[in-house]
Short mmCIF file of C-alpha atoms (C1' of nucleotides) in Angstrom, two decimals:
data_model
loop_
_atom_site.label_atom_id
_atom_site.label_comp_id
_atom_site.label_asym_id
_atom_site.label_seq_id
_atom_site.Cartn_x
_atom_site.Cartn_y
_atom_site.Cartn_z
CA MET A 1 80.39 -51.35 27.88
CA ALA A 2 78.60 -50.16 30.95
CA ARG A 3 79.47 -48.27 34.09
CA ASN A 4 82.12 -46.12 32.47
CA LYS A 5 84.70 -44.77 34.90
CA TYR A 6 84.49 -41.26 33.42
CA PRO A 7 80.91 -40.44 32.46
CA GLU A 8 81.82 -36.76 32.05
CA GLN A 9 83.76 -37.77 28.97
CA THR A 10 80.63 -39.40 27.59
CA VAL A 11 78.64 -36.22 28.22
CA ASP A 12 81.36 -34.23 26.51
CA LYS A 13 81.34 -36.50 23.49
CA ILE A 14 77.58 -36.23 23.22
CA LEU A 15 77.76 -32.45 23.37
CA ASN A 16 80.52 -32.21 20.79
CA VAL A 17 78.83 -34.42 18.25
CA SER A 18 75.44 -32.80 18.90
CA SER A 19 76.87 -29.33 18.46
CA LYS A 20 78.48 -30.32 15.20
CA LEU A 21 75.34 -31.91 13.79
CA PHE A 22 72.95 -29.22 15.03
CA THR A 23 75.04 -26.53 13.41
CA THR A 24 75.73 -28.31 10.15
CA LYS A 25 72.38 -29.99 9.54
CA GLY A 26 70.11 -27.92 11.74
CA TYR A 27 68.41 -28.83 14.99
CA ASP A 28 65.16 -30.14 13.55
CA GLN A 29 66.98 -32.04 10.83
CA THR A 30 69.26 -33.81 13.29
CA SER A 31 67.73 -36.90 14.82
CA ILE A 32 68.79 -38.49 18.06
CA GLN A 33 69.67 -41.49 15.94
CA ASP A 34 72.07 -39.36 13.88
CA ILE A 35 73.88 -38.42 17.05
CA LEU A 36 73.92 -42.00 18.29
CA THR A 37 75.23 -43.36 15.01
CA GLU A 38 78.12 -40.91 14.93
CA LEU A 39 78.87 -41.65 18.57
CA GLY A 40 78.49 -45.39 18.29
CA MET A 41 76.39 -45.30 21.39
CA SER A 42 72.88 -46.26 22.36
CA LYS A 43 69.70 -44.41 23.18
CA GLY A 44 69.94 -45.50 26.77
CA ALA A 45 73.22 -43.67 27.06
CA ILE A 46 71.96 -40.39 25.74
CA TYR A 47 68.71 -40.47 27.67
CA HIS A 48 70.60 -41.39 30.77
CA HIS A 49 72.54 -38.14 30.62
CA PHE A 50 69.92 -35.86 29.05
CA LYS A 51 66.22 -35.83 29.58
CA SER A 52 65.26 -34.62 26.12
CA LYS A 53 66.58 -33.45 22.78
CA GLU A 54 66.02 -29.83 23.75
CA ASP A 55 67.97 -30.49 26.93
CA ILE A 56 70.95 -31.34 24.75
CA LEU A 57 70.48 -28.13 22.78
CA ASP A 58 70.43 -26.13 25.99
CA ALA A 59 73.65 -27.75 27.15
CA VAL A 60 75.31 -27.09 23.79
CA MET A 61 74.33 -23.43 23.92
CA ALA A 62 75.49 -23.07 27.51
CA LYS A 63 78.88 -24.48 26.62
CA HIS A 64 79.41 -22.10 23.71
CA PHE A 65 78.35 -19.09 25.72
CA GLU A 66 80.61 -20.16 28.52
CA TYR A 67 83.51 -20.10 26.11
CA SER A 68 82.86 -16.66 24.65
CA LYS A 69 82.25 -15.36 28.15
CA GLU A 70 85.72 -16.40 29.24
CA LEU A 71 87.19 -14.92 26.08
CA PHE A 72 85.45 -11.65 26.77
CA GLN A 73 86.40 -11.46 30.44
CA GLU A 74 89.99 -12.18 29.55
CA ALA A 75 90.10 -9.34 27.03
CA LEU A 76 88.55 -6.91 29.49
CA LYS A 77 91.66 -7.11 31.64
CA LYS A 78 93.61 -5.11 29.05
CA GLY A 79 93.42 -1.35 28.66
CA ASP A 80 93.88 1.60 31.01
CA ASN A 81 90.20 2.33 31.50
CA ALA A 82 86.76 0.87 30.82
CA ARG A 83 86.52 2.40 27.34
CA GLU A 84 89.80 0.89 26.24
CA SER A 85 88.98 -2.45 27.83
CA LEU A 86 85.73 -2.64 25.97
CA SER A 87 87.44 -1.70 22.74
CA TYR A 88 89.95 -4.50 23.24
CA ALA A 89 87.25 -7.01 24.02
CA PHE A 90 85.23 -6.16 20.94
CA GLU A 91 88.33 -6.19 18.82
CA LEU A 92 89.13 -9.66 20.08
CA LEU A 93 85.66 -10.97 19.49
CA ALA A 94 85.78 -9.42 16.06
CA SER A 95 89.18 -10.86 15.26
CA HIS A 96 89.53 -13.91 13.11
CA LYS A 97 90.91 -16.00 15.88
CA GLY A 98 88.01 -15.44 18.21
CA ALA A 99 85.27 -15.47 15.63
CA ARG A 100 86.41 -18.63 13.92
CA GLU A 101 85.31 -20.59 16.95
CA LEU A 102 81.78 -19.43 16.45
CA ASP A 103 81.83 -19.66 12.70
CA HIS A 104 79.82 -22.77 12.21
CA ILE A 105 77.28 -21.73 14.79
CA ILE A 106 76.71 -18.33 13.29
CA HIS A 107 76.62 -19.72 9.84
CA SER A 108 73.91 -22.22 10.54
CA GLN A 109 71.53 -20.01 12.42
CA ILE A 110 69.23 -19.50 9.50
CA LYS A 111 68.45 -23.20 9.48
CA ASN A 112 67.90 -23.10 13.22
CA PRO A 113 65.06 -21.02 14.60
CA GLN A 114 65.73 -22.72 17.91
CA PHE A 115 69.31 -21.55 17.87
CA VAL A 116 68.39 -17.99 17.09
CA VAL A 117 65.88 -17.68 19.88
CA LYS A 118 68.05 -19.38 22.46
CA SER A 119 71.02 -17.27 21.51
CA LEU A 120 68.87 -14.15 21.67
CA GLN A 121 67.88 -14.96 25.19
CA LYS A 122 71.42 -15.79 26.23
CA THR A 123 72.62 -12.57 24.65
CA ILE A 124 70.27 -10.51 26.78
CA GLU A 125 70.60 -12.55 29.92
CA GLU A 126 74.34 -13.15 29.95
CA SER A 127 76.35 -11.13 27.43
CA ALA A 128 74.57 -7.81 27.79
CA PRO A 129 75.00 -7.56 31.59
CA MET A 130 78.75 -8.04 31.17
CA VAL A 131 78.88 -5.20 28.67
CA ALA A 132 76.59 -3.08 30.84
CA LYS A 133 78.94 -3.46 33.75
CA VAL A 134 81.86 -2.19 31.70
CA LEU A 135 79.79 0.78 30.52
CA GLU A 136 79.00 1.61 34.14
CA ASP A 137 82.66 1.29 35.03
CA GLY A 138 83.33 3.72 32.21
CA ASN A 139 80.93 6.20 33.73
CA GLN A 140 82.82 5.86 37.01
CA ASP A 141 86.31 6.31 35.63
CA HIS A 142 85.02 9.00 33.23
CA SER A 143 86.30 7.22 30.15
CA LEU A 144 82.68 6.90 29.00
CA SER A 145 79.48 8.85 29.51
CA VAL A 146 76.48 6.63 28.92
CA GLN A 147 73.01 7.65 30.00
CA TYR A 148 71.35 4.23 29.73
CA PRO A 149 74.16 1.69 30.25
CA LYS A 150 71.92 -1.34 30.67
CA GLU A 151 69.76 -0.61 27.67
CA THR A 152 72.70 0.47 25.53
CA ALA A 153 74.49 -2.78 26.28
CA GLU A 154 71.49 -4.85 25.29
CA VAL A 155 71.02 -2.99 22.06
CA ILE A 156 74.69 -3.29 21.14
CA MET A 157 74.72 -7.05 21.66
CA LEU A 158 71.38 -7.54 20.00
CA LEU A 159 72.37 -5.61 16.91
CA LEU A 160 75.74 -7.34 16.70
CA ASN A 161 74.21 -10.77 17.02
CA ILE A 162 71.17 -10.64 14.87
CA TRP A 163 71.31 -7.53 12.75
CA ILE A 164 74.90 -7.09 11.68
CA ASN A 165 75.72 -10.75 11.52
CA PRO A 166 74.83 -11.46 7.90
CA ILE A 167 73.18 -14.78 8.54
CA LEU A 168 69.54 -14.05 9.04
CA PHE A 169 69.40 -11.74 6.08
CA ILE A 170 71.22 -12.41 2.87
CA ARG A 171 72.72 -9.18 1.66
CA SER A 172 75.65 -7.61 -0.10
CA GLU A 173 78.97 -6.78 1.48
CA GLY A 174 78.31 -3.06 1.24
CA GLU A 175 75.14 -3.34 3.25
CA THR A 176 76.93 -4.99 6.12
CA VAL A 177 79.64 -2.35 6.11
CA LYS A 178 76.97 0.32 6.33
CA ARG A 179 75.37 -1.42 9.26
CA ILE A 180 78.64 -1.57 11.11
CA GLU A 181 79.26 2.09 10.32
CA PHE A 182 75.80 2.89 11.58
CA LEU A 183 76.43 1.03 14.81
CA SER A 184 79.69 2.92 15.26
CA TYR A 185 77.96 6.22 14.49
CA PHE A 186 75.08 5.70 16.83
CA LEU A 187 77.30 4.41 19.62
CA LYS A 188 79.21 7.66 19.39
CA GLN A 189 75.94 9.55 19.70
CA LEU A 190 75.32 7.59 22.88
CA GLY A 191 78.74 8.35 24.27
CA VAL A 192 80.31 4.97 23.51
CA ASP A 193 83.17 5.66 21.18
CA ILE A 194 84.74 2.24 20.99
CA ILE A 195 84.55 1.03 17.42
CA SER A 196 87.72 1.67 15.49
CA ASP A 197 88.18 1.70 11.74
CA SER A 198 90.32 -1.41 11.93
CA MET A 199 87.52 -3.15 13.76
CA ILE A 200 85.03 -2.25 11.06
CA HIS A 201 87.44 -3.65 8.53
CA ASN A 202 87.97 -6.79 10.57
CA LEU A 203 84.32 -7.47 11.16
CA ASN A 204 83.56 -7.07 7.53
CA SER A 205 86.28 -9.39 6.33
CA ILE A 206 85.10 -12.02 8.78
CA TYR A 207 81.54 -11.88 7.57
CA SER A 208 82.81 -11.91 4.04
CA ASP A 209 84.73 -15.12 4.70
CA ILE A 210 81.81 -16.78 6.37
CA GLY A 211 79.93 -16.35 3.15
CA GLY A 212 76.83 -14.55 4.24
CA TYR A 213 76.99 -12.35 1.19
CA LYS A 214 75.18 -12.96 -2.02
CA MET B 1 32.16 -32.95 -0.63
CA ALA B 2 34.56 -32.41 -3.45
CA ARG B 3 35.21 -29.78 -6.02
CA ASN B 4 34.04 -26.92 -3.83
CA LYS B 5 32.85 -23.93 -5.82
CA TYR B 6 34.86 -21.50 -3.68
CA PRO B 7 38.21 -23.06 -2.79
CA GLU B 8 39.47 -19.68 -1.56
CA GLN B 9 37.08 -20.01 1.35
CA THR B 10 38.62 -23.36 2.17
CA VAL B 11 42.10 -21.88 2.07
CA ASP B 12 40.90 -19.06 4.29
CA LYS B 13 39.43 -21.48 6.80
CA ILE B 14 42.64 -23.46 6.90
CA LEU B 15 44.66 -20.30 7.51
CA ASN B 16 42.35 -19.03 10.23
CA VAL B 17 42.31 -22.26 12.17
CA SER B 18 46.03 -22.78 11.69
CA SER B 19 46.82 -19.27 12.85
CA LYS B 20 44.71 -19.76 15.94
CA LEU B 21 46.29 -23.10 16.83
CA PHE B 22 49.86 -22.07 16.01
CA THR B 23 49.56 -19.03 18.21
CA THR B 24 47.78 -20.66 21.12
CA LYS B 25 49.54 -24.03 21.21
CA GLY B 26 52.72 -23.24 19.33
CA TYR B 27 53.81 -24.33 15.86
CA ASP B 28 55.63 -27.49 16.86
CA GLN B 29 52.90 -28.48 19.26
CA THR B 30 50.19 -28.17 16.64
CA SER B 31 49.79 -31.25 14.48
CA ILE B 32 48.24 -31.32 11.04
CA GLN B 33 45.68 -33.63 12.60
CA ASP B 34 44.76 -30.93 15.13
CA ILE B 35 44.01 -28.56 12.28
CA LEU B 36 42.07 -31.20 10.36
CA THR B 37 39.99 -32.17 13.38
CA GLU B 38 38.98 -28.58 14.07
CA LEU B 39 38.21 -28.04 10.40
CA GLY B 40 36.41 -31.33 9.89
CA MET B 41 38.41 -31.87 6.75
CA SER B 42 40.82 -34.45 5.45
CA LYS B 43 44.56 -34.55 4.97
CA GLY B 44 44.11 -34.63 1.24
CA ALA B 45 42.34 -31.29 1.40
CA ILE B 46 45.07 -29.54 3.29
CA TYR B 47 47.88 -31.04 1.25
CA HIS B 48 46.04 -30.11 -1.89
CA HIS B 49 46.24 -26.43 -0.99
CA PHE B 50 49.57 -26.41 0.83
CA LYS B 51 52.67 -28.39 0.12
CA SER B 52 53.87 -28.65 3.72
CA LYS B 53 53.21 -27.61 7.27
CA GLU B 54 55.77 -24.84 6.99
CA ASP B 55 54.03 -23.65 3.86
CA ILE B 56 50.95 -23.05 5.99
CA LEU B 57 53.01 -21.10 8.50
CA ASP B 58 54.40 -18.91 5.72
CA ALA B 59 50.91 -18.15 4.46
CA VAL B 60 49.71 -17.33 7.96
CA MET B 61 52.61 -14.92 8.48
CA ALA B 62 52.09 -13.29 5.09
CA LYS B 63 48.45 -12.64 5.89
CA HIS B 64 49.19 -11.00 9.23
CA PHE B 65 51.91 -8.79 7.80
CA GLU B 66 49.62 -7.79 4.98
CA TYR B 67 47.15 -6.55 7.54
CA SER B 68 49.58 -4.46 9.58
CA LYS B 69 51.04 -3.11 6.35
CA GLU B 70 47.67 -1.73 5.30
CA LEU B 71 47.15 -0.30 8.78
CA PHE B 72 50.49 1.45 8.59
CA GLN B 73 50.03 2.82 5.08
CA GLU B 74 46.63 4.16 6.05
CA ALA B 75 48.02 6.02 9.07
CA LEU B 76 50.82 7.52 7.00
CA LYS B 77 48.29 9.57 5.03
CA LYS B 78 47.70 11.78 8.06
CA GLY B 79 49.98 14.62 9.17
CA ASP B 80 51.43 17.64 7.44
CA ASN B 81 54.88 16.22 6.89
CA ALA B 82 56.82 12.97 7.07
CA ARG B 83 57.69 13.37 10.74
CA GLU B 84 54.08 13.85 11.75
CA SER B 85 52.92 11.01 9.50
CA LEU B 86 55.35 8.63 11.09
CA SER B 87 54.31 9.77 14.54
CA TYR B 88 50.70 9.08 13.68
CA ALA B 89 51.52 5.69 12.26
CA PHE B 90 53.47 4.61 15.32
CA GLU B 91 50.80 5.96 17.57
CA LEU B 92 48.21 3.91 15.74
CA LEU B 93 50.27 0.74 15.85
CA ALA B 94 50.83 1.41 19.52
CA SER B 95 47.19 2.03 20.25
CA HIS B 96 45.04 -0.61 21.80
CA LYS B 97 42.85 -0.93 18.77
CA GLY B 98 45.65 -1.73 16.41
CA ALA B 99 47.72 -3.83 18.75
CA ARG B 100 44.88 -6.00 19.94
CA GLU B 101 44.77 -7.63 16.54
CA LEU B 102 48.28 -8.85 17.05
CA ASP B 103 47.88 -9.74 20.68
CA HIS B 104 47.72 -13.46 20.39
CA ILE B 105 50.53 -13.56 17.89
CA ILE B 106 52.87 -11.50 20.00
CA HIS B 107 51.93 -13.32 23.10
CA SER B 108 52.74 -16.71 21.74
CA GLN B 109 56.10 -15.95 20.20
CA ILE B 110 58.04 -17.36 23.05
CA LYS B 111 56.64 -20.79 22.33
CA ASN B 112 57.40 -20.34 18.66
CA PRO B 113 60.99 -20.04 17.52
CA GLN B 114 59.69 -20.40 13.98
CA PHE B 115 57.41 -17.43 14.46
CA VAL B 116 60.18 -15.27 15.84
CA VAL B 117 62.57 -15.91 13.00
CA LYS B 118 59.98 -15.54 10.29
CA SER B 119 58.72 -12.35 11.81
CA LEU B 120 62.28 -11.06 12.09
CA GLN B 121 62.83 -11.60 8.41
CA LYS B 122 59.50 -10.03 7.47
CA THR B 123 60.29 -7.07 9.69
CA ILE B 124 63.52 -6.37 7.85
CA GLU B 125 62.26 -7.22 4.40
CA GLU B 126 58.86 -5.54 4.49
CA SER B 127 58.24 -3.26 7.47
CA ALA B 128 61.61 -1.54 7.61
CA PRO B 129 61.62 -0.39 3.97
CA MET B 130 58.27 1.32 4.52
CA VAL B 131 59.65 3.18 7.52
CA ALA B 132 62.86 3.99 5.65
CA LYS B 133 60.90 5.59 2.86
CA VAL B 134 59.13 7.88 5.31
CA LEU B 135 62.44 8.84 6.89
CA GLU B 136 63.78 9.74 3.46
CA ASP B 137 60.66 11.76 2.76
CA GLY B 138 61.32 13.53 6.02
CA ASN B 139 64.81 14.43 4.84
CA GLN B 140 63.26 15.87 1.71
CA ASP B 141 60.58 17.96 3.38
CA HIS B 142 63.03 18.92 6.15
CA SER B 143 60.78 17.63 8.91
CA LEU B 144 63.49 15.09 9.74
CA SER B 145 67.24 14.88 9.43
CA VAL B 146 68.41 11.30 9.37
CA GLN B 147 71.88 10.31 8.33
CA TYR B 148 71.25 6.58 7.82
CA PRO B 149 67.54 6.26 6.99
CA LYS B 150 67.66 2.64 5.86
CA GLU B 151 69.67 1.42 8.82
CA THR B 152 67.77 3.56 11.29
CA ALA B 153 64.48 2.14 10.06
CA GLU B 154 65.68 -1.42 10.43
CA VAL B 155 66.94 -0.82 13.94
CA ILE B 156 63.71 0.87 15.00
CA MET B 157 61.57 -1.99 13.77
CA LEU B 158 63.91 -4.63 15.11
CA LEU B 159 64.01 -3.11 18.56
CA LEU B 160 60.26 -2.59 18.64
CA ASN B 161 59.57 -6.13 17.58
CA ILE B 162 61.99 -8.20 19.53
CA TRP B 163 63.53 -6.05 22.20
CA ILE B 164 60.77 -3.85 23.55
CA ASN B 165 58.00 -6.32 23.08
CA PRO B 166 58.13 -8.10 26.43
CA ILE B 167 57.60 -11.56 25.06
CA LEU B 168 61.01 -12.96 24.46
CA PHE B 169 62.30 -11.77 27.78
CA ILE B 170 60.20 -11.90 30.89
CA ARG B 171 60.74 -8.71 32.82
CA SER B 172 59.14 -6.13 35.02
CA GLU B 173 57.01 -3.23 33.84
CA GLY B 174 59.64 -0.67 34.75
CA GLU B 175 62.21 -2.33 32.55
CA THR B 176 59.99 -2.06 29.50
CA VAL B 177 59.28 1.59 30.21
CA LYS B 178 63.00 2.23 30.33
CA ARG B 179 63.50 0.49 27.02
CA ILE B 180 60.85 2.59 25.38
CA GLU B 181 62.39 5.70 26.89
CA PHE B 182 65.75 4.62 25.60
CA LEU B 183 64.37 4.11 22.11
CA SER B 184 62.81 7.56 22.24
CA TYR B 185 66.06 9.05 23.50
CA PHE B 186 68.29 7.44 20.95
CA LEU B 187 65.91 8.21 18.10
CA LYS B 188 66.17 11.86 19.06
CA GLN B 189 69.95 11.56 18.91
CA LEU B 190 69.52 10.24 15.40
CA GLY B 191 67.24 13.08 14.38
CA VAL B 192 63.99 11.13 14.58
CA ASP B 193 61.91 12.90 17.18
CA ILE B 194 58.65 11.04 16.81
CA ILE B 195 57.89 9.27 20.07
CA SER B 196 55.54 11.23 22.31
CA ASP B 197 54.98 10.78 26.02
CA SER B 198 51.44 9.55 25.38
CA MET B 199 52.86 6.91 23.07
CA ILE B 200 55.25 5.69 25.72
CA HIS B 201 52.33 5.47 28.07
CA ASN B 202 50.21 3.67 25.51
CA LEU B 203 52.84 1.13 24.57
CA ASN B 204 53.46 0.32 28.15
CA SER B 205 49.82 -0.20 29.05
CA ILE B 206 49.43 -2.48 26.07
CA TYR B 207 52.34 -4.65 27.07
CA SER B 208 51.07 -4.62 30.59
CA ASP B 209 47.68 -5.91 29.46
CA ILE B 210 49.19 -8.59 27.31
CA GLY B 211 50.77 -9.96 30.41
CA GLY B 212 54.41 -10.07 29.46
CA TYR B 213 55.38 -8.85 32.87
CA LYS B 214 56.29 -11.03 35.74
"C1'" DT C 1 75.36 -55.86 46.50
"C1'" DT C 2 73.77 -51.77 44.86
"C1'" DA C 3 73.23 -48.32 41.78
"C1'" DA C 4 75.25 -45.81 37.98
"C1'" DA C 5 76.14 -46.43 33.13
"C1'" DC C 6 74.85 -48.19 29.47
"C1'" DA C 7 72.04 -51.42 25.72
"C1'" DT C 8 67.84 -52.88 23.15
"C1'" DA C 9 63.30 -53.57 21.87
"C1'" DC C 10 59.42 -51.20 21.59
"C1'" DT C 11 55.48 -47.45 21.38
"C1'" DG C 12 52.74 -43.81 19.78
"C1'" DA C 13 52.46 -39.75 17.27
"C1'" DC C 14 53.54 -37.13 13.51
"C1'" DG C 15 54.41 -35.26 8.65
"C1'" DG C 16 53.75 -36.49 4.36
"C1'" DT C 17 52.23 -39.64 0.24
"C1'" DC C 18 49.31 -41.88 -2.83
"C1'" DG C 19 45.59 -44.24 -5.20
"C1'" DG C 20 41.16 -43.33 -5.58
"C1'" DT C 21 36.49 -40.59 -5.59
"C1'" DT C 22 33.39 -36.78 -6.26
"C1'" DT C 23 31.83 -32.86 -8.64
"C1'" DG C 24 32.14 -28.18 -10.88
"C1'" DT C 25 33.15 -26.48 -15.61
"C1'" DG C 26 33.59 -25.50 -20.34
"C1'" DA C 27 32.87 -26.95 -24.87
"C1'" DA C 28 31.16 -29.82 -28.34
"C1'" DA C 29 27.20 -32.33 -29.95
"C1'" DA C 30 22.35 -32.70 -30.54
"C1'" DT D 1 19.22 -23.70 -26.34
"C1'" DT D 2 19.85 -27.76 -24.09
"C1'" DT D 3 22.23 -32.00 -23.22
"C1'" DT D 4 26.23 -34.60 -22.81
"C1'" DC D 5 30.81 -35.65 -21.60
"C1'" DA D 6 35.71 -35.32 -20.90
"C1'" DC D 7 38.69 -33.23 -17.79
"C1'" DA D 8 40.73 -31.44 -13.91
"C1'" DA D 9 40.25 -29.37 -9.45
"C1'" DA D 10 38.89 -30.48 -4.76
"C1'" DC D 11 38.86 -33.75 -1.52
"C1'" DC D 12 39.19 -38.42 0.99
"C1'" DG D 13 41.52 -41.60 4.15
"C1'" DA D 14 44.46 -45.57 4.53
"C1'" DC D 15 49.12 -46.16 4.79
"C1'" DC D 16 54.33 -45.45 5.39
"C1'" DG D 17 58.67 -44.10 7.23
"C1'" DT D 18 60.68 -41.51 10.86
"C1'" DC D 19 61.47 -39.89 15.12
"C1'" DA D 20 61.39 -38.64 20.23
"C1'" DG D 21 60.85 -40.93 24.05
"C1'" DT D 22 60.09 -45.24 27.30
"C1'" DA D 23 60.34 -49.71 29.59
"C1'" DT D 24 63.18 -53.02 30.88
"C1'" DG D 25 67.08 -55.47 30.93
"C1'" DT D 26 72.42 -56.12 31.51
"C1'" DT D 27 77.05 -54.92 32.88
"C1'" DT D 28 80.42 -53.22 36.01
"C1'" DA D 29 82.66 -49.70 39.16
"C1'" DA D 30 82.46 -48.70 44.00
#
DNA sequence: TTAAACATACTGACGGTCGGTTTGTGAAAA
DNA sequence: TTTTCACAAACCGACCGTCAGTATGTTTAA
């Protein structure tokens, strides 16, 4: 089989299988051959579409972030003002439905230093600016009052992704609840009162399901 | 040469050379052979003392954290109360003298996902508890008033290590200054008023020297 | 017919293993 | 006290399997 009519489908297949293997086995522990075997393809195929293994990882990450970006933007459309919009968006991301999609990624981060670092960078470069914009909107429509919107946004996303998410650090359920409470508390101090009790409950039950607790 | 009288010296040599190579070339980019060549030793020697390449990395990290731990504990002895002690300790860590020791480590993190993740874990598991204890002391002697000492400590150390440190994210000098200001501001909100203007200035000039700015 | 889309055989480097060698050490024998 | 010797720690280096990446060929849509 050569000269496929729809090479984009091939690229998609490669990304899907790679994503699955990277997140289940870990990036280092997944060989190109593993991907090829599962795909029933050849090395020529993969190296025709991607220039290196890391190039595949980058594409996988980009795809996932693209998805959560759309999810987030969609949720932002709800609510009467910026504060409510942001609340909705977080609630959605924290809901089972939304989080499930990212389950296997989140869960496998500990095995994947590469994943952690890449997702850190994407968090700062892509997610945080979106949140920052909403915070600034909130300052405009007076639903929020945030002194450092850009920095606050980065810290929120950073803490959510690597501190509260119970993957990097094995801990008990209670500890995660306290972290979420802390985030809520300190966001209030900063004039961002968006985390509801139901959201704390939701977040915690998600993390509990994922199995990050000892 | 076999059956060296002082094997600890051999272990030390291995760790020193490994640390240097890991931090200059990156962990993945440093081969066991690179280490052996620089040491003038054999594979048998290295695999006699360490069970794997990652085992060497762990030992290197442990050694560095041991050093900064001692530095921190020493600084804590100064000051009339917990708040002042903590201020001193941060000031020391932020000073040129103290930070220089960690220069090459910090500077090379971007090349080293393994380094970032390991240092994240060490930060939470070792550094943060030390800071948390001081915060609690501060609650006792009424020099501080912190509602969530444990969580606050973790967030401080996390932000210092991976958010303010301009290694993971290339940025301009002004952006780092703003992050430090933000940290100072939000610590005050949390009842931890320990970051002085001179410290902000110091931190920034350090990061500037290291060359994390574009 | 041309170039994109694959296939296949191969290369070099790397982490780790393993059988073997050297030598410090502690205790028994002289 | 001195000598001897068994043992294990320290070290050597050839070798192996694996893996990312390459060189070169073959097929087929346009």
